[in-house]
Amino acid sequence: MFGAGSAGTQLVHRLAGQRGARYQPVALLDDDPGKHRLRICGVRVRGGRERLAEVAAETGAQIVVIAIAGGRGDGRVIADLVSLAESAELTAKVIPPVHELVSGSAKIDGVRDPRITHLLGREPIRLDLTAAASRFAGRRILVTGAGGSIGSELCRQLHRLHPAALVMLDRDESALHAIQLALHGRALLDSDETVLADIRDTARINEVFAQARPEIVFHAAAVKHLPLLERYPSEALKTNVAGTLNVLRAAAACGVQSFVNISTDKAADPVSVLGTSKRITERLTAHMADQAPGTWVSVRFGNVLGSRGSLLDSLSAQIAAGGPVTVTHPQVARYFMTATEAVQLVLQAVTVGHSGEVLVLDMGEQVRIADLARRMAATASHRVEIVFTGLRPGEKLVEDLLGAGERDHRPQHPLVRQVPVPALEPREVTDISHLTDPDEVRAALVRLTAAPGPAPMPEPVPGKPAALPARPATPEPAEAGQ
């Protein structure tokens, strides 16, 4: 067991007093030299983490239980200990988080496998949404792509903030049924809050906005699976680019006060159809910021844990099927975030974003997908092989959060970068909307991502902290194959 503090002491006492306990402690480790040579119920503290493999060999231990209840700053410690356990051929387990222990929903001896969030090496990011929350109560809000992973989580959190109206738009009727059921426990699809519409349909989108008259719009609708869009780039042009332009124009026509376009880290120095199409949406949103009153911003995410079609889902399914687990490259790495973190950023954008900017959350370091796959496979009851298949067209080895010429500027929040975006004239999109040949579409999308030059940095805001110095880019984990 690692950890001879309060949690570790409680766990040893609990296990020692149980007949037939599933786990029998044979040794304790702790990095605090002051705890070395202590004994708890006869179990001795035998050093720090550097002795993990040695003590395991001496005692015949098969499992290391990490007795840290998940307080602030413990994410990196847990991730490091899981890596050490792997190298010592030990199975790592963790105790329940402190909030479950305090609430009584879990007991100290409820040892479990590490959760994916433990393996990210950081604590979940929590933004203070007190100021943002007041922006949504009593307001008319519309969410496109409301049935998707981000859209549905957005709707759940917005619903709790008591808007005057929450209009959920999606082209997937089953997804609309699911989100209404989640919000109300019933889903008759018989109210104006669920709207079946496709953002590609200009007339229909204009009609919806004219009827709903939203004050705030969150634009989450998109096609986003990288390999498919490499094969069918015209679908990205029609949905991500032209569809976004339809939504932007409809929003401006009805006097929207705040518009948040959801982008991706693949829009930073893009090399894929997904990335180029989403970079164009950032530039179109910046154009609207120059043309219409209100706030028009974009937000960039890394890969969202647990979203539909995500890396996590794919790895879990492959492991459940007995393997092999496929990873494109041993060094491929992506940024990960939870759906809650992503939605917090989206909601924060309404408060801190300056019109024409893209907001980027500090997601820590990128995680190697091969490491994540190995850790997940280690929890299986059978041996799972990992097979490397090679990078696919449009894939980067590691992702970028900021593109060339974009600075790490955080004037209002230490975890949120705010980056100006050069505008793109909508006519440049309409000029290519007729293209269908895949190579021509790809070339046109690449051309429209190019800016005339770096966007100027905004003037410092009086009373706000100055921008932090730029940091070197670090690798991040991605969704399945993205």
Short mmCIF file of C-alpha atoms in Angstrom, two decimals:
data_model
loop_
_atom_site.label_atom_id
_atom_site.label_comp_id
_atom_site.label_asym_id
_atom_site.label_seq_id
_atom_site.Cartn_x
_atom_site.Cartn_y
_atom_site.Cartn_z
CA MET A 1 0.00 0.00 0.00
CA PHE A 2 1.25 3.49 -0.82
CA GLY A 3 0.31 6.16 1.70
CA ALA A 4 0.70 5.94 5.46
CA GLY A 5 -1.38 9.01 6.19
CA SER A 6 -4.96 9.16 7.45
CA ALA A 7 -6.49 7.29 4.51
CA GLY A 8 -3.83 4.58 4.51
CA THR A 9 -4.07 4.12 8.28
CA GLN A 10 -7.85 3.78 8.12
CA LEU A 11 -7.62 1.26 5.29
CA VAL A 12 -5.04 -0.93 7.08
CA HIS A 13 -7.17 -0.95 10.25
CA ARG A 14 -10.28 -1.83 8.23
CA LEU A 15 -8.60 -4.68 6.31
CA ALA A 16 -6.83 -6.03 9.39
CA GLY A 17 -10.13 -6.23 11.23
CA GLN A 18 -12.03 -8.03 8.47
CA ARG A 19 -12.23 -11.77 8.22
CA GLY A 20 -11.76 -12.94 4.68
CA ALA A 21 -10.86 -9.45 3.44
CA ARG A 22 -10.15 -9.35 -0.29
CA TYR A 23 -6.83 -7.59 0.26
CA GLN A 24 -4.19 -8.32 2.89
CA PRO A 25 -1.65 -5.53 3.46
CA VAL A 26 1.93 -6.82 3.60
CA ALA A 27 3.89 -3.55 3.40
CA LEU A 28 3.42 0.21 3.41
CA LEU A 29 5.32 2.85 1.44
CA ASP A 30 5.28 6.62 1.90
CA ASP A 31 7.46 9.40 0.51
CA ASP A 32 7.54 11.16 3.90
CA PRO A 33 10.80 10.12 5.65
CA GLY A 34 9.16 10.91 8.98
CA LYS A 35 6.80 7.96 8.49
CA HIS A 36 9.50 5.43 7.63
CA ARG A 37 9.80 2.61 10.18
CA LEU A 38 6.31 3.26 11.53
CA ARG A 39 4.09 0.24 12.03
CA ILE A 40 0.31 0.21 11.53
CA CYS A 41 -1.41 -2.94 12.79
CA GLY A 42 1.94 -4.70 12.50
CA VAL A 43 2.50 -3.56 8.89
CA ARG A 44 5.77 -1.62 8.55
CA VAL A 45 6.43 1.44 6.40
CA ARG A 46 9.43 0.32 4.36
CA GLY A 47 10.47 3.45 2.49
CA GLY A 48 9.30 5.64 -0.38
CA ARG A 49 8.05 4.96 -3.85
CA GLU A 50 11.56 4.25 -5.13
CA ARG A 51 11.45 0.92 -3.24
CA LEU A 52 8.17 -0.22 -4.82
CA ALA A 53 9.59 -2.97 -7.05
CA GLU A 54 12.07 -4.14 -4.39
CA VAL A 55 9.47 -4.42 -1.62
CA ALA A 56 6.99 -6.12 -3.94
CA ALA A 57 9.60 -8.76 -4.80
CA GLU A 58 10.47 -9.31 -1.11
CA THR A 59 6.85 -9.69 0.00
CA GLY A 60 5.34 -11.35 -3.06
CA ALA A 61 2.80 -8.54 -3.37
CA GLN A 62 0.70 -8.55 -6.54
CA ILE A 63 -1.25 -5.31 -6.05
CA VAL A 64 -0.37 -1.81 -4.92
CA VAL A 65 -3.25 0.12 -3.40
CA ILE A 66 -2.76 3.88 -3.71
CA ALA A 67 -4.25 5.20 -0.46
CA ILE A 68 -4.68 8.81 -1.56
CA ALA A 69 -8.23 10.12 -1.44
CA GLY A 70 -7.86 12.34 -4.48
CA GLY A 71 -7.33 15.81 -3.08
CA ARG A 72 -6.07 18.81 -5.03
CA GLY A 73 -2.73 18.14 -6.69
CA ASP A 74 -2.89 14.36 -6.28
CA GLY A 75 -3.63 13.61 -9.94
CA ARG A 76 0.03 13.65 -10.99
CA VAL A 77 1.06 11.55 -7.96
CA ILE A 78 -1.51 8.87 -8.77
CA ALA A 79 -0.53 8.80 -12.45
CA ASP A 80 3.16 8.46 -11.54
CA LEU A 81 2.43 5.63 -9.10
CA VAL A 82 0.34 3.79 -11.69
CA SER A 83 3.31 4.00 -14.07
CA LEU A 84 5.68 2.69 -11.39
CA ALA A 85 3.28 -0.17 -10.66
CA GLU A 86 3.19 -1.11 -14.33
CA SER A 87 6.98 -1.19 -14.53
CA ALA A 88 7.07 -3.43 -11.44
CA GLU A 89 4.38 -5.69 -12.96
CA LEU A 90 1.97 -4.81 -10.16
CA THR A 91 -1.74 -4.10 -10.54
CA ALA A 92 -2.60 -0.61 -9.30
CA LYS A 93 -5.78 0.07 -7.32
CA VAL A 94 -7.07 3.28 -5.75
CA ILE A 95 -9.38 4.10 -2.85
CA PRO A 96 -12.63 6.06 -3.40
CA PRO A 97 -12.30 9.85 -3.75
CA VAL A 98 -12.68 11.98 -0.66
CA HIS A 99 -16.11 13.37 -1.59
CA GLU A 100 -17.52 9.83 -1.73
CA LEU A 101 -15.95 8.99 1.61
CA VAL A 102 -17.35 12.14 3.23
CA SER A 103 -20.84 11.67 1.80
CA GLY A 104 -20.93 8.04 2.87
CA SER A 105 -21.57 6.78 -0.64
CA ALA A 106 -18.33 4.76 -0.49
CA LYS A 107 -16.19 3.15 2.20
CA ILE A 108 -12.43 3.30 2.61
CA ASP A 109 -12.06 -0.37 1.71
CA GLY A 110 -14.01 0.05 -1.53
CA VAL A 111 -10.79 -0.33 -3.51
CA ARG A 112 -11.24 0.02 -7.26
CA ASP A 113 -9.37 0.30 -10.55
CA PRO A 114 -7.96 3.74 -11.35
CA ARG A 115 -10.39 5.83 -13.34
CA ILE A 116 -9.37 7.32 -16.65
CA THR A 117 -9.20 10.76 -15.04
CA HIS A 118 -6.52 9.39 -12.66
CA LEU A 119 -4.41 8.47 -15.66
CA LEU A 120 -4.40 11.98 -17.11
CA GLY A 121 -1.90 13.08 -14.48
CA ARG A 122 -3.89 16.13 -13.40
CA GLU A 123 -6.91 17.06 -11.37
CA PRO A 124 -10.11 17.90 -13.28
CA ILE A 125 -10.15 21.62 -14.04
CA ARG A 126 -12.91 23.57 -12.33
CA LEU A 127 -13.73 27.07 -13.47
CA ASP A 128 -15.69 29.44 -11.25
CA LEU A 129 -18.95 29.87 -13.12
CA THR A 130 -20.64 32.12 -10.55
CA ALA A 131 -20.54 35.16 -12.82
CA ALA A 132 -21.33 33.14 -15.92
CA ALA A 133 -24.37 31.47 -14.35
CA SER A 134 -26.14 34.79 -13.92
CA ARG A 135 -25.89 35.34 -17.67
CA PHE A 136 -28.22 32.42 -18.44
CA ALA A 137 -31.08 32.66 -15.95
CA GLY A 138 -34.19 34.03 -17.64
CA ARG A 139 -32.58 34.10 -21.11
CA ARG A 140 -33.63 32.44 -24.36
CA ILE A 141 -30.88 29.98 -25.34
CA LEU A 142 -30.48 27.81 -28.44
CA VAL A 143 -28.04 24.88 -28.74
CA THR A 144 -27.27 23.32 -32.13
CA GLY A 145 -26.08 19.72 -32.12
CA ALA A 146 -27.97 19.38 -28.84
CA GLY A 147 -28.03 15.59 -29.00
CA GLY A 148 -24.25 15.19 -29.32
CA SER A 149 -21.76 14.58 -26.54
CA ILE A 150 -20.96 18.24 -25.87
CA GLY A 151 -24.36 19.57 -26.90
CA SER A 152 -26.24 17.27 -24.54
CA GLU A 153 -23.95 18.05 -21.59
CA LEU A 154 -24.39 21.74 -22.36
CA CYS A 155 -28.16 21.32 -22.29
CA ARG A 156 -28.03 19.47 -18.98
CA GLN A 157 -25.97 22.21 -17.32
CA LEU A 158 -27.95 25.06 -18.89
CA HIS A 159 -31.25 23.49 -17.81
CA ARG A 160 -30.11 23.75 -14.16
CA LEU A 161 -29.53 27.49 -14.60
CA HIS A 162 -33.23 28.19 -15.30
CA PRO A 163 -33.21 29.86 -18.72
CA ALA A 164 -36.48 31.37 -19.95
CA ALA A 165 -36.30 28.94 -22.88
CA LEU A 166 -33.84 26.24 -23.91
CA VAL A 167 -34.22 25.32 -27.58
CA MET A 168 -32.43 22.08 -28.49
CA LEU A 169 -31.76 21.68 -32.21
CA ASP A 170 -30.45 18.54 -33.89
CA ARG A 171 -30.97 16.59 -37.10
CA ASP A 172 -30.96 13.30 -35.16
CA GLU A 173 -34.44 12.59 -33.79
CA SER A 174 -33.20 9.80 -31.50
CA ALA A 175 -30.65 12.15 -29.97
CA LEU A 176 -33.37 14.73 -29.29
CA HIS A 177 -35.48 12.06 -27.65
CA ALA A 178 -32.54 11.06 -25.41
CA ILE A 179 -31.72 14.57 -24.22
CA GLN A 180 -35.35 15.47 -23.48
CA LEU A 181 -35.69 12.24 -21.51
CA ALA A 182 -32.52 13.08 -19.57
CA LEU A 183 -33.80 16.56 -18.69
CA HIS A 184 -37.40 15.81 -17.82
CA GLY A 185 -37.77 12.07 -17.33
CA ARG A 186 -40.22 12.09 -20.21
CA ALA A 187 -39.72 12.53 -23.94
CA LEU A 188 -42.90 13.04 -25.94
CA LEU A 189 -41.09 15.43 -28.33
CA ASP A 190 -44.26 17.53 -28.33
CA SER A 191 -42.87 20.92 -27.24
CA ASP A 192 -41.03 23.76 -28.94
CA GLU A 193 -37.87 23.03 -26.94
CA THR A 194 -36.92 20.18 -29.33
CA VAL A 195 -36.32 21.23 -32.94
CA LEU A 196 -35.59 18.76 -35.73
CA ALA A 197 -33.53 20.62 -38.31
CA ASP A 198 -30.33 20.37 -40.35
CA ILE A 199 -27.93 23.31 -40.26
CA ARG A 200 -27.26 22.73 -43.98
CA ASP A 201 -30.82 23.86 -44.74
CA THR A 202 -30.60 27.67 -44.94
CA ALA A 203 -34.34 28.35 -45.10
CA ARG A 204 -35.13 25.99 -42.24
CA ILE A 205 -32.44 27.48 -39.98
CA ASN A 206 -33.68 31.01 -40.71
CA GLU A 207 -37.21 29.89 -39.84
CA VAL A 208 -36.12 28.30 -36.54
CA PHE A 209 -34.18 31.38 -35.41
CA ALA A 210 -36.95 33.75 -36.42
CA GLN A 211 -39.40 31.76 -34.31
CA ALA A 212 -37.15 31.06 -31.29
CA ARG A 213 -35.50 34.53 -31.17
CA PRO A 214 -32.57 33.26 -29.05
CA GLU A 215 -30.44 35.69 -27.08
CA ILE A 216 -27.57 33.21 -26.64
CA VAL A 217 -26.47 30.52 -29.11
CA PHE A 218 -24.09 27.61 -28.56
CA HIS A 219 -23.13 26.10 -31.90
CA ALA A 220 -22.06 22.48 -31.33
CA ALA A 221 -23.40 20.86 -34.52
CA ALA A 222 -20.61 19.41 -36.67
CA VAL A 223 -19.27 16.33 -38.39
CA LYS A 224 -16.03 15.51 -36.61
CA HIS A 225 -14.63 12.03 -37.31
CA LEU A 226 -11.24 12.70 -38.83
CA PRO A 227 -10.78 9.56 -40.99
CA LEU A 228 -14.26 9.81 -42.53
CA LEU A 229 -13.83 13.49 -43.37
CA GLU A 230 -10.51 12.73 -45.05
CA ARG A 231 -12.46 10.39 -47.36
CA TYR A 232 -15.49 12.67 -47.78
CA PRO A 233 -14.25 16.26 -47.46
CA SER A 234 -17.32 17.75 -49.14
CA GLU A 235 -19.35 16.69 -46.09
CA ALA A 236 -17.12 18.89 -43.92
CA LEU A 237 -17.60 21.73 -46.39
CA LYS A 238 -21.40 21.37 -46.36
CA THR A 239 -21.89 20.90 -42.60
CA ASN A 240 -18.96 22.42 -40.73
CA VAL A 241 -18.36 25.37 -43.05
CA ALA A 242 -21.56 26.22 -44.95
CA GLY A 243 -23.76 25.01 -42.09
CA THR A 244 -21.92 27.22 -39.60
CA LEU A 245 -22.31 30.18 -41.93
CA ASN A 246 -26.07 29.52 -42.04
CA VAL A 247 -26.23 29.52 -38.25
CA LEU A 248 -24.08 32.66 -37.93
CA ARG A 249 -26.22 34.60 -40.39
CA ALA A 250 -29.49 33.49 -38.80
CA ALA A 251 -28.18 34.42 -35.36
CA ALA A 252 -27.13 37.88 -36.52
CA ALA A 253 -30.47 38.45 -38.23
CA CYS A 254 -32.41 37.86 -35.00
CA GLY A 255 -30.08 39.97 -32.85
CA VAL A 256 -28.28 37.29 -30.83
CA GLN A 257 -26.29 38.83 -27.97
CA SER A 258 -23.76 36.02 -27.40
CA PHE A 259 -22.64 33.36 -29.88
CA VAL A 260 -20.20 30.56 -28.98
CA ASN A 261 -18.81 28.39 -31.79
CA ILE A 262 -17.35 25.08 -30.64
CA SER A 263 -14.09 24.29 -32.42
CA THR A 264 -11.26 21.77 -31.88
CA ASP A 265 -7.53 21.79 -31.18
CA LYS A 266 -7.13 20.36 -34.66
CA ALA A 267 -7.91 23.87 -35.95
CA ALA A 268 -4.48 25.03 -34.70
CA ASP A 269 -2.08 24.76 -37.69
CA PRO A 270 -4.51 22.28 -39.27
CA VAL A 271 -3.37 19.40 -41.48
CA SER A 272 -6.69 17.52 -41.72
CA VAL A 273 -10.04 18.22 -43.34
CA LEU A 274 -11.59 18.34 -39.88
CA GLY A 275 -9.00 20.86 -38.72
CA THR A 276 -9.20 23.10 -41.76
CA SER A 277 -12.99 23.13 -41.76
CA LYS A 278 -13.13 24.07 -38.08
CA ARG A 279 -10.44 26.73 -38.49
CA ILE A 280 -12.66 28.30 -41.14
CA THR A 281 -15.56 28.36 -38.67
CA GLU A 282 -13.34 30.27 -36.24
CA ARG A 283 -12.57 32.82 -38.95
CA LEU A 284 -16.24 33.13 -39.98
CA THR A 285 -17.21 33.71 -36.36
CA ALA A 286 -14.52 36.42 -36.13
CA HIS A 287 -15.97 38.05 -39.26
CA MET A 288 -19.40 38.22 -37.62
CA ALA A 289 -17.76 39.86 -34.60
CA ASP A 290 -16.79 42.73 -36.93
CA GLN A 291 -20.25 42.98 -38.47
CA ALA A 292 -22.80 42.49 -35.71
CA PRO A 293 -23.27 43.70 -32.13
CA GLY A 294 -22.84 41.26 -29.29
CA THR A 295 -20.07 38.78 -28.47
CA TRP A 296 -18.97 36.21 -31.07
CA VAL A 297 -16.31 33.77 -29.87
CA SER A 298 -15.01 30.25 -30.52
CA VAL A 299 -13.64 27.65 -28.10
CA ARG A 300 -11.08 24.93 -28.83
CA PHE A 301 -11.11 21.55 -27.10
CA GLY A 302 -8.90 18.54 -26.97
CA ASN A 303 -10.53 15.13 -27.06
CA VAL A 304 -13.48 14.66 -24.74
CA LEU A 305 -13.46 11.58 -22.53
CA GLY A 306 -16.49 9.37 -22.98
CA SER A 307 -17.94 11.20 -25.98
CA ARG A 308 -19.55 9.12 -28.68
CA GLY A 309 -16.94 7.42 -30.84
CA SER A 310 -14.17 8.57 -28.53
CA LEU A 311 -10.85 6.86 -27.97
CA LEU A 312 -12.02 5.69 -24.57
CA ASP A 313 -15.05 3.92 -26.06
CA SER A 314 -12.96 2.28 -28.77
CA LEU A 315 -10.27 1.06 -26.39
CA SER A 316 -12.87 -0.28 -23.94
CA ALA A 317 -14.70 -2.13 -26.71
CA GLN A 318 -11.49 -3.66 -28.07
CA ILE A 319 -10.42 -4.79 -24.59
CA ALA A 320 -13.86 -6.26 -23.85
CA ALA A 321 -13.66 -8.21 -27.12
CA GLY A 322 -10.31 -9.70 -26.08
CA GLY A 323 -8.13 -7.45 -28.21
CA PRO A 324 -6.00 -6.60 -29.94
CA VAL A 325 -6.04 -2.90 -29.10
CA THR A 326 -5.04 -0.79 -32.10
CA VAL A 327 -2.99 2.39 -31.71
CA THR A 328 -1.68 4.32 -34.69
CA HIS A 329 1.85 5.06 -33.42
CA PRO A 330 3.86 4.46 -30.21
CA GLN A 331 4.44 8.21 -29.73
CA VAL A 332 1.05 9.59 -30.80
CA ALA A 333 -0.35 11.81 -28.05
CA ARG A 334 -3.42 13.95 -27.50
CA TYR A 335 -4.98 16.39 -25.05
CA PHE A 336 -7.84 14.96 -23.01
CA MET A 337 -10.58 16.69 -21.09
CA THR A 338 -13.80 15.60 -19.47
CA ALA A 339 -17.19 16.66 -20.85
CA THR A 340 -17.71 18.72 -17.69
CA GLU A 341 -14.45 20.61 -18.26
CA ALA A 342 -15.38 21.25 -21.89
CA VAL A 343 -18.79 22.62 -21.00
CA GLN A 344 -17.35 24.81 -18.24
CA LEU A 345 -15.10 26.40 -20.86
CA VAL A 346 -18.04 26.94 -23.20
CA LEU A 347 -20.08 28.62 -20.48
CA GLN A 348 -17.10 30.69 -19.32
CA ALA A 349 -16.68 31.94 -22.90
CA VAL A 350 -19.87 33.96 -22.59
CA THR A 351 -18.35 35.91 -19.69
CA VAL A 352 -14.63 36.28 -20.43
CA GLY A 353 -14.40 36.06 -24.22
CA HIS A 354 -13.83 39.19 -26.30
CA SER A 355 -15.67 39.25 -29.59
CA GLY A 356 -13.55 37.73 -32.37
CA GLU A 357 -11.42 35.52 -30.09
CA VAL A 358 -10.92 31.81 -29.71
CA LEU A 359 -10.65 30.53 -26.14
CA VAL A 360 -8.40 27.58 -25.30
CA LEU A 361 -8.40 25.75 -21.97
CA ASP A 362 -5.10 24.77 -20.35
CA MET A 363 -5.45 20.98 -20.33
CA GLY A 364 -2.07 20.12 -18.87
CA GLU A 365 0.23 17.81 -20.79
CA GLN A 366 -0.66 15.59 -23.71
CA VAL A 367 -1.01 11.91 -22.90
CA ARG A 368 0.47 9.17 -25.05
CA ILE A 369 -2.32 6.96 -26.33
CA ALA A 370 -0.11 3.87 -26.11
CA ASP A 371 0.37 4.53 -22.37
CA LEU A 372 -3.36 4.97 -21.91
CA ALA A 373 -4.06 1.75 -23.82
CA ARG A 374 -1.55 -0.19 -21.71
CA ARG A 375 -3.05 1.09 -18.48
CA MET A 376 -6.57 0.22 -19.56
CA ALA A 377 -5.47 -3.21 -20.81
CA ALA A 378 -3.77 -3.87 -17.45
CA THR A 379 -7.19 -3.83 -15.76
CA ALA A 380 -8.49 -6.64 -17.98
CA SER A 381 -8.76 -10.19 -16.67
CA HIS A 382 -6.87 -11.47 -19.72
CA ARG A 383 -3.74 -10.44 -21.61
CA VAL A 384 -4.50 -7.87 -24.31
CA GLU A 385 -2.10 -7.26 -27.19
CA ILE A 386 -1.43 -3.72 -28.49
CA VAL A 387 -0.90 -3.40 -32.25
CA PHE A 388 0.49 -0.28 -33.96
CA THR A 389 -1.19 0.46 -37.29
CA GLY A 390 0.56 3.63 -38.49
CA LEU A 391 -0.58 7.25 -38.69
CA ARG A 392 -3.50 7.87 -41.03
CA PRO A 393 -3.91 10.72 -43.52
CA GLY A 394 -4.55 14.01 -41.72
CA GLU A 395 -3.23 12.81 -38.34
CA LYS A 396 -0.53 14.58 -36.37
CA LEU A 397 1.84 12.78 -34.06
CA VAL A 398 1.02 15.37 -31.38
CA GLU A 399 -1.57 18.14 -31.39
CA ASP A 400 -1.18 21.88 -31.02
CA LEU A 401 -3.28 24.20 -28.89
CA LEU A 402 -2.03 27.35 -30.58
CA GLY A 403 -1.18 27.89 -34.23
CA ALA A 404 1.71 29.79 -35.75
CA GLY A 405 1.62 33.42 -34.67
CA GLU A 406 -0.83 32.75 -31.82
CA ARG A 407 0.42 33.74 -28.36
CA ASP A 408 -0.30 32.23 -24.95
CA HIS A 409 -2.33 35.21 -23.73
CA ARG A 410 -4.42 34.82 -20.54
CA PRO A 411 -5.68 38.28 -19.56
CA GLN A 412 -8.71 37.23 -17.50
CA HIS A 413 -8.24 33.66 -16.28
CA PRO A 414 -5.01 31.72 -15.60
CA LEU A 415 -6.38 28.58 -17.25
CA VAL A 416 -7.97 30.18 -20.32
CA ARG A 417 -5.96 31.42 -23.30
CA GLN A 418 -7.64 34.14 -25.37
CA VAL A 419 -6.42 34.38 -28.96
CA PRO A 420 -7.58 36.88 -31.63
CA VAL A 421 -8.70 35.31 -34.92
CA PRO A 422 -8.40 36.92 -38.38
CA ALA A 423 -11.79 37.31 -40.06
CA LEU A 424 -12.86 35.51 -43.24
CA GLU A 425 -15.35 37.01 -45.70
CA PRO A 426 -18.39 34.71 -46.15
CA ARG A 427 -18.28 35.20 -49.91
CA GLU A 428 -15.07 33.17 -49.93
CA VAL A 429 -17.07 30.25 -48.57
CA THR A 430 -19.95 30.70 -50.99
CA ASP A 431 -17.40 30.82 -53.85
CA ILE A 432 -16.36 27.21 -53.10
CA SER A 433 -19.73 25.80 -52.01
CA HIS A 434 -20.28 24.19 -55.44
CA LEU A 435 -17.12 22.05 -55.24
CA THR A 436 -17.54 18.27 -55.03
CA ASP A 437 -14.22 16.81 -56.19
CA PRO A 438 -12.40 15.67 -53.00
CA ASP A 439 -9.01 17.06 -54.01
CA GLU A 440 -10.50 20.40 -55.01
CA VAL A 441 -12.41 20.63 -51.73
CA ARG A 442 -9.30 19.84 -49.68
CA ALA A 443 -7.27 22.47 -51.53
CA ALA A 444 -9.99 25.09 -51.11
CA LEU A 445 -10.31 24.41 -47.38
CA VAL A 446 -6.55 24.75 -46.92
CA ARG A 447 -6.56 28.03 -48.84
CA LEU A 448 -9.28 29.52 -46.65
CA THR A 449 -7.40 28.74 -43.43
CA ALA A 450 -4.51 30.97 -44.44
CA ALA A 451 -4.63 34.35 -42.72
CA PRO A 452 -3.16 37.53 -44.22
CA GLY A 453 -0.89 37.77 -41.17
CA PRO A 454 -0.91 37.21 -37.40
CA ALA A 455 -3.89 38.82 -35.73
CA PRO A 456 -2.83 41.69 -33.45
CA MET A 457 -2.73 41.13 -29.72
CA PRO A 458 -5.45 43.00 -27.81
CA GLU A 459 -4.49 45.89 -25.58
CA PRO A 460 -4.08 44.92 -21.92
CA VAL A 461 -7.26 45.31 -19.91
CA PRO A 462 -6.78 47.74 -17.01
CA GLY A 463 -6.79 45.94 -13.70
CA LYS A 464 -6.29 42.54 -15.29
CA PRO A 465 -3.14 40.42 -14.97
CA ALA A 466 -0.69 40.58 -17.85
CA ALA A 467 -0.34 37.68 -20.26
CA LEU A 468 1.78 34.79 -19.09
CA PRO A 469 4.86 33.83 -21.11
CA ALA A 470 4.36 31.28 -23.84
CA ARG A 471 4.85 27.66 -22.88
CA PRO A 472 6.32 24.93 -25.04
CA ALA A 473 3.70 22.71 -26.64
CA THR A 474 3.14 19.33 -25.01
CA PRO A 475 1.50 16.14 -26.30
CA GLU A 476 -2.17 15.38 -25.67
CA PRO A 477 -4.46 12.36 -26.02
CA ALA A 478 -7.26 12.20 -28.51
CA GLU A 479 -10.49 10.48 -29.17
CA ALA A 480 -10.56 7.20 -30.95
CA GLY A 481 -8.45 7.66 -33.96
CA GLN A 482 -8.84 11.41 -34.13
#
